[in-house]
Short mmCIF file of C-alpha atoms in Angstrom, two decimals:
data_model
loop_
_atom_site.label_atom_id
_atom_site.label_comp_id
_atom_site.label_asym_id
_atom_site.label_seq_id
_atom_site.Cartn_x
_atom_site.Cartn_y
_atom_site.Cartn_z
CA MET A 1 -10.74 -19.62 20.46
CA SER A 2 -7.45 -19.23 22.50
CA ALA A 3 -7.45 -17.16 25.64
CA MET A 4 -5.08 -14.83 24.10
CA PRO A 5 -5.75 -11.27 25.30
CA SER A 6 -6.81 -9.39 22.03
CA GLN A 7 -4.96 -6.17 23.03
CA ASP A 8 -1.97 -7.41 20.80
CA TRP A 9 -4.39 -6.97 17.94
CA PHE A 10 -5.09 -3.62 19.26
CA TRP A 11 -1.50 -2.24 19.76
CA ALA A 12 -0.73 -3.86 16.33
CA GLY A 13 -3.88 -1.73 14.68
CA ALA A 14 -2.87 1.31 16.40
CA GLY A 15 1.00 0.96 15.31
CA ILE A 16 -0.36 0.74 11.53
CA THR A 17 -2.88 3.77 12.12
CA ALA A 18 -0.15 5.84 13.63
CA ALA A 19 1.66 5.18 10.02
CA LEU A 20 -1.19 7.19 8.38
CA ALA A 21 0.35 10.45 9.76
CA PRO A 22 3.29 10.12 7.20
CA CYS A 23 0.95 9.28 4.53
CA ALA A 24 -1.13 12.33 5.68
CA LEU A 25 2.22 14.47 5.56
CA MET A 26 2.67 12.99 1.90
CA CYS A 27 -0.69 13.87 0.73
CA LEU A 28 -0.29 17.59 2.00
CA ARG A 29 2.97 18.29 0.37
CA GLY A 30 4.60 18.10 -2.82
CA GLY A 31 3.39 17.53 -6.47
CA PRO A 32 -0.13 15.67 -7.24
CA GLU A 33 2.07 12.63 -8.34
CA ARG A 34 3.27 12.10 -4.66
CA ARG A 35 -0.13 13.06 -3.19
CA LEU A 36 -1.14 10.36 -5.52
CA VAL A 37 0.91 7.80 -3.86
CA GLY A 38 0.16 8.88 -0.41
CA ILE A 39 -3.51 8.24 -1.15
CA GLU A 40 -2.75 4.77 -2.25
CA MET A 41 -0.23 3.76 0.50
CA ALA A 42 -3.27 5.24 2.97
CA GLY A 43 -5.77 3.12 1.28
CA MET A 44 -3.81 -0.05 1.95
CA LEU A 45 -2.97 0.78 5.72
CA ILE A 46 -6.33 1.43 6.46
CA THR A 47 -7.59 -1.90 5.25
CA ILE A 48 -4.73 -3.66 7.14
CA ALA A 49 -5.56 -1.63 10.16
CA MET A 50 -9.40 -2.58 10.06
CA ILE A 51 -8.57 -5.98 10.13
CA LEU A 52 -6.42 -5.72 13.20
CA PHE A 53 -9.31 -3.92 14.90
CA THR A 54 -11.85 -6.22 13.76
CA MET A 55 -9.56 -9.27 15.52
CA ALA A 56 -9.29 -7.15 18.60
CA ALA A 57 -12.63 -6.64 19.00
CA ARG A 58 -13.49 -10.05 18.30
CA ARG A 59 -16.22 -8.94 15.87
CA THR A 60 -15.05 -11.22 12.89
CA VAL A 61 -18.49 -10.33 11.34
CA PHE A 62 -17.00 -7.06 10.76
CA MET A 63 -14.41 -8.57 8.39
CA ASP A 64 -16.37 -7.62 5.17
CA LEU A 65 -15.72 -3.79 5.80
CA PRO A 66 -11.91 -4.17 4.97
CA LEU A 67 -12.66 -6.53 2.21
CA THR A 68 -15.16 -3.89 0.76
CA LEU A 69 -12.33 -1.33 1.30
CA ALA A 70 -9.75 -3.28 -0.38
CA ILE A 71 -11.92 -3.47 -3.82
CA MET A 72 -13.12 0.27 -3.38
CA SER A 73 -9.84 1.59 -2.89
CA PHE A 74 -8.59 -0.49 -6.33
CA GLY A 75 -11.44 1.58 -8.21
CA GLY A 76 -10.48 4.83 -6.31
CA GLY A 77 -6.55 4.64 -7.21
CA LEU A 78 -7.38 3.70 -11.01
CA VAL A 79 -9.66 7.14 -10.91
CA TYR A 80 -7.07 9.18 -9.12
CA ALA A 81 -4.39 7.97 -11.82
CA ARG A 82 -6.59 8.43 -14.80
CA PHE A 83 -7.86 11.74 -13.61
CA LEU A 84 -4.13 12.76 -12.97
CA GLU A 85 -3.06 11.64 -16.44
CA LYS A 86 -5.75 13.62 -18.31
CA HIS A 87 -7.02 16.66 -16.25
CA LEU A 88 -4.78 17.71 -13.81
CA MET B 1 3.95 -16.57 27.27
CA SER B 2 2.77 -19.52 25.24
CA LEU B 3 4.14 -20.24 22.03
CA HIS B 4 1.10 -19.34 20.28
CA ALA B 5 1.15 -15.88 21.80
CA ILE B 6 4.91 -15.39 20.74
CA ILE B 7 4.34 -16.41 17.49
CA LEU B 8 1.54 -14.12 17.08
CA ASP B 9 3.22 -11.32 18.37
CA GLY B 10 6.09 -11.93 15.95
CA LEU B 11 3.63 -12.15 13.09
CA LEU B 12 1.78 -8.71 14.10
CA GLY B 13 5.33 -7.06 14.69
CA ILE B 14 6.35 -7.97 11.07
CA ALA B 15 3.19 -6.39 9.67
CA VAL B 16 3.72 -3.18 11.37
CA LEU B 17 7.36 -3.19 10.75
CA ALA B 18 6.46 -3.85 6.99
CA CYS B 19 3.96 -0.95 7.01
CA TRP B 20 6.22 1.46 8.63
CA THR B 21 9.12 0.59 6.29
CA GLY B 22 6.78 1.33 3.11
CA VAL B 23 5.74 4.50 4.65
CA VAL B 24 9.23 5.79 5.81
CA GLY B 25 10.48 4.73 2.00
CA MET B 26 7.56 6.40 0.40
CA LEU B 27 8.59 9.72 2.24
CA ARG B 28 12.17 9.35 1.69
CA MET B 29 11.90 9.01 -2.32
CA ARG B 30 12.66 12.16 -3.97
CA HIS B 31 10.69 11.01 -7.10
CA ALA B 32 6.82 9.85 -7.06
CA THR B 33 7.73 6.77 -9.36
CA GLN B 34 10.49 5.86 -6.88
CA ALA B 35 7.81 6.23 -4.02
CA LEU B 36 5.52 3.83 -5.78
CA HIS B 37 7.77 0.81 -5.29
CA TYR B 38 7.23 1.32 -1.52
CA LEU B 39 3.69 0.68 -1.73
CA SER B 40 4.43 -2.95 -2.21
CA PHE B 41 5.70 -3.47 1.50
CA PRO B 42 2.27 -3.50 3.22
CA ALA B 43 0.39 -5.05 0.10
CA SER B 44 2.67 -8.13 0.36
CA LEU B 45 4.58 -8.78 3.62
CA GLY B 46 2.09 -6.67 5.85
CA ILE B 47 -1.07 -8.30 4.49
CA GLY B 48 0.87 -11.69 4.36
CA ALA B 49 1.78 -11.48 8.04
CA VAL B 50 -1.62 -10.40 9.28
CA THR B 51 -3.40 -13.06 7.41
CA ALA B 52 -0.78 -15.80 8.73
CA ALA B 53 -1.87 -14.26 12.31
CA VAL B 54 -5.73 -14.25 11.91
CA PHE B 55 -5.34 -17.82 10.58
CA LEU B 56 -3.10 -18.87 13.61
CA GLU B 57 -5.90 -17.12 15.98
CA ASN B 58 -9.17 -18.44 14.17
CA GLY B 59 -7.94 -21.15 12.22
CA PHE B 60 -9.83 -21.81 9.01
CA GLY B 61 -12.96 -20.10 10.18
CA ALA B 62 -14.62 -17.33 7.95
CA ALA B 63 -12.44 -14.34 9.24
CA GLY B 64 -9.34 -16.49 8.17
CA LEU B 65 -10.72 -16.99 4.51
CA LYS B 66 -11.87 -13.42 4.56
CA THR B 67 -8.32 -11.84 5.43
CA LEU B 68 -7.15 -14.58 2.80
CA LEU B 69 -9.22 -12.87 0.11
CA ILE B 70 -8.31 -9.20 1.14
CA GLY B 71 -4.68 -10.15 0.88
CA LEU B 72 -5.24 -11.66 -2.59
CA VAL B 73 -7.10 -8.45 -3.46
CA LEU B 74 -4.53 -6.27 -2.10
CA LEU B 75 -1.65 -8.31 -3.98
CA ALA B 76 -3.41 -8.07 -7.25
CA ILE B 77 -4.71 -4.27 -6.81
CA ASN B 78 -1.29 -3.22 -5.90
CA SER B 79 0.42 -4.27 -9.16
CA VAL B 80 -2.51 -2.78 -11.41
CA VAL B 81 -2.71 0.53 -9.55
CA THR B 82 1.05 1.38 -9.12
CA HIS B 83 1.31 0.43 -12.97
CA ALA B 84 -1.58 2.66 -13.93
CA SER B 85 -0.05 5.52 -11.46
CA ALA B 86 3.16 5.26 -13.15
CA ARG B 87 1.79 5.39 -16.50
CA ALA B 88 -0.26 8.56 -15.39
CA ILE B 89 2.94 10.12 -13.89
CA ARG B 90 4.99 9.64 -16.96
CA THR B 91 1.87 10.92 -19.30
CA ARG B 92 1.39 13.91 -17.08
CA GLN B 93 5.23 14.90 -17.49
CA LEU B 94 6.28 13.72 -20.89
CA GLY B 95 2.94 14.23 -22.64
CA HIS B 96 2.98 10.38 -23.72
CA TRP B 97 3.71 7.42 -21.58
CA GLU B 98 5.08 5.22 -24.61
CA PRO B 99 9.18 5.31 -24.82
CA LEU B 100 9.72 7.33 -28.00
CA ALA B 101 12.85 8.35 -29.64
CA GLY B 102 14.78 10.98 -27.72
CA ASP B 103 13.16 10.36 -24.76
CA ALA B 104 15.24 10.39 -21.54
CA VAL B 105 13.83 7.16 -20.31
CA GLU B 106 15.64 7.15 -16.97
CA TRP B 107 14.48 10.88 -15.96
CA LEU B 108 17.13 11.53 -13.39
CA THR B 109 19.86 11.54 -16.14
CA PRO B 110 19.68 13.66 -18.82
CA PRO B 111 19.76 11.53 -22.36
CA PRO B 112 23.35 11.80 -23.87
CA PRO B 113 24.30 14.45 -26.37
CA PRO B 114 23.24 13.23 -30.08
CA GLU B 115 26.68 12.48 -31.26
CA GLN B 116 27.52 9.96 -28.35
CA GLN B 117 24.14 8.38 -28.80
CA PRO B 118 24.61 4.66 -29.46
#
């Protein structure tokens, strides 16, 4: 394990977490179609940010959380799309 | 600053830039189906740079392999969910998703008047 300080990972994670603000803006405004895109983008960004924070904290055991979120956001995205198509 | 640190910072920078490019592009697009295209930035370039950075940092350990798995899952998910979303948006607005006669396939430009139709 290199002696790399881990704050680079932390700052990268913080930079990507900050990108959630425009996603929230997208989710809060506009038609339901645009909100769906905002939710899907947010799911992806959170997955990437969790990887970076896992590396920053040097707790690679927690890498299962972003893996689980990546798989779950797949189901969630499809359910939202289906709901938008049929019921909204 | 070692070469390892420089490369690592470069990869992490690419990941952050890719995610922000996707988000800004998504916001700027007027139509939801246009905004869907920008989901691919974090799902390909962003997670790819992060996976490379984790391999650089940890080598072929568990964390690297799990990050690679996450990258493959995101890559596969993104295409399926994007397609499902585009289909849902089209169905919601036209009542069907199949391209039927008389449909304005390109919504942004109204179909030509009947006499000029090829």
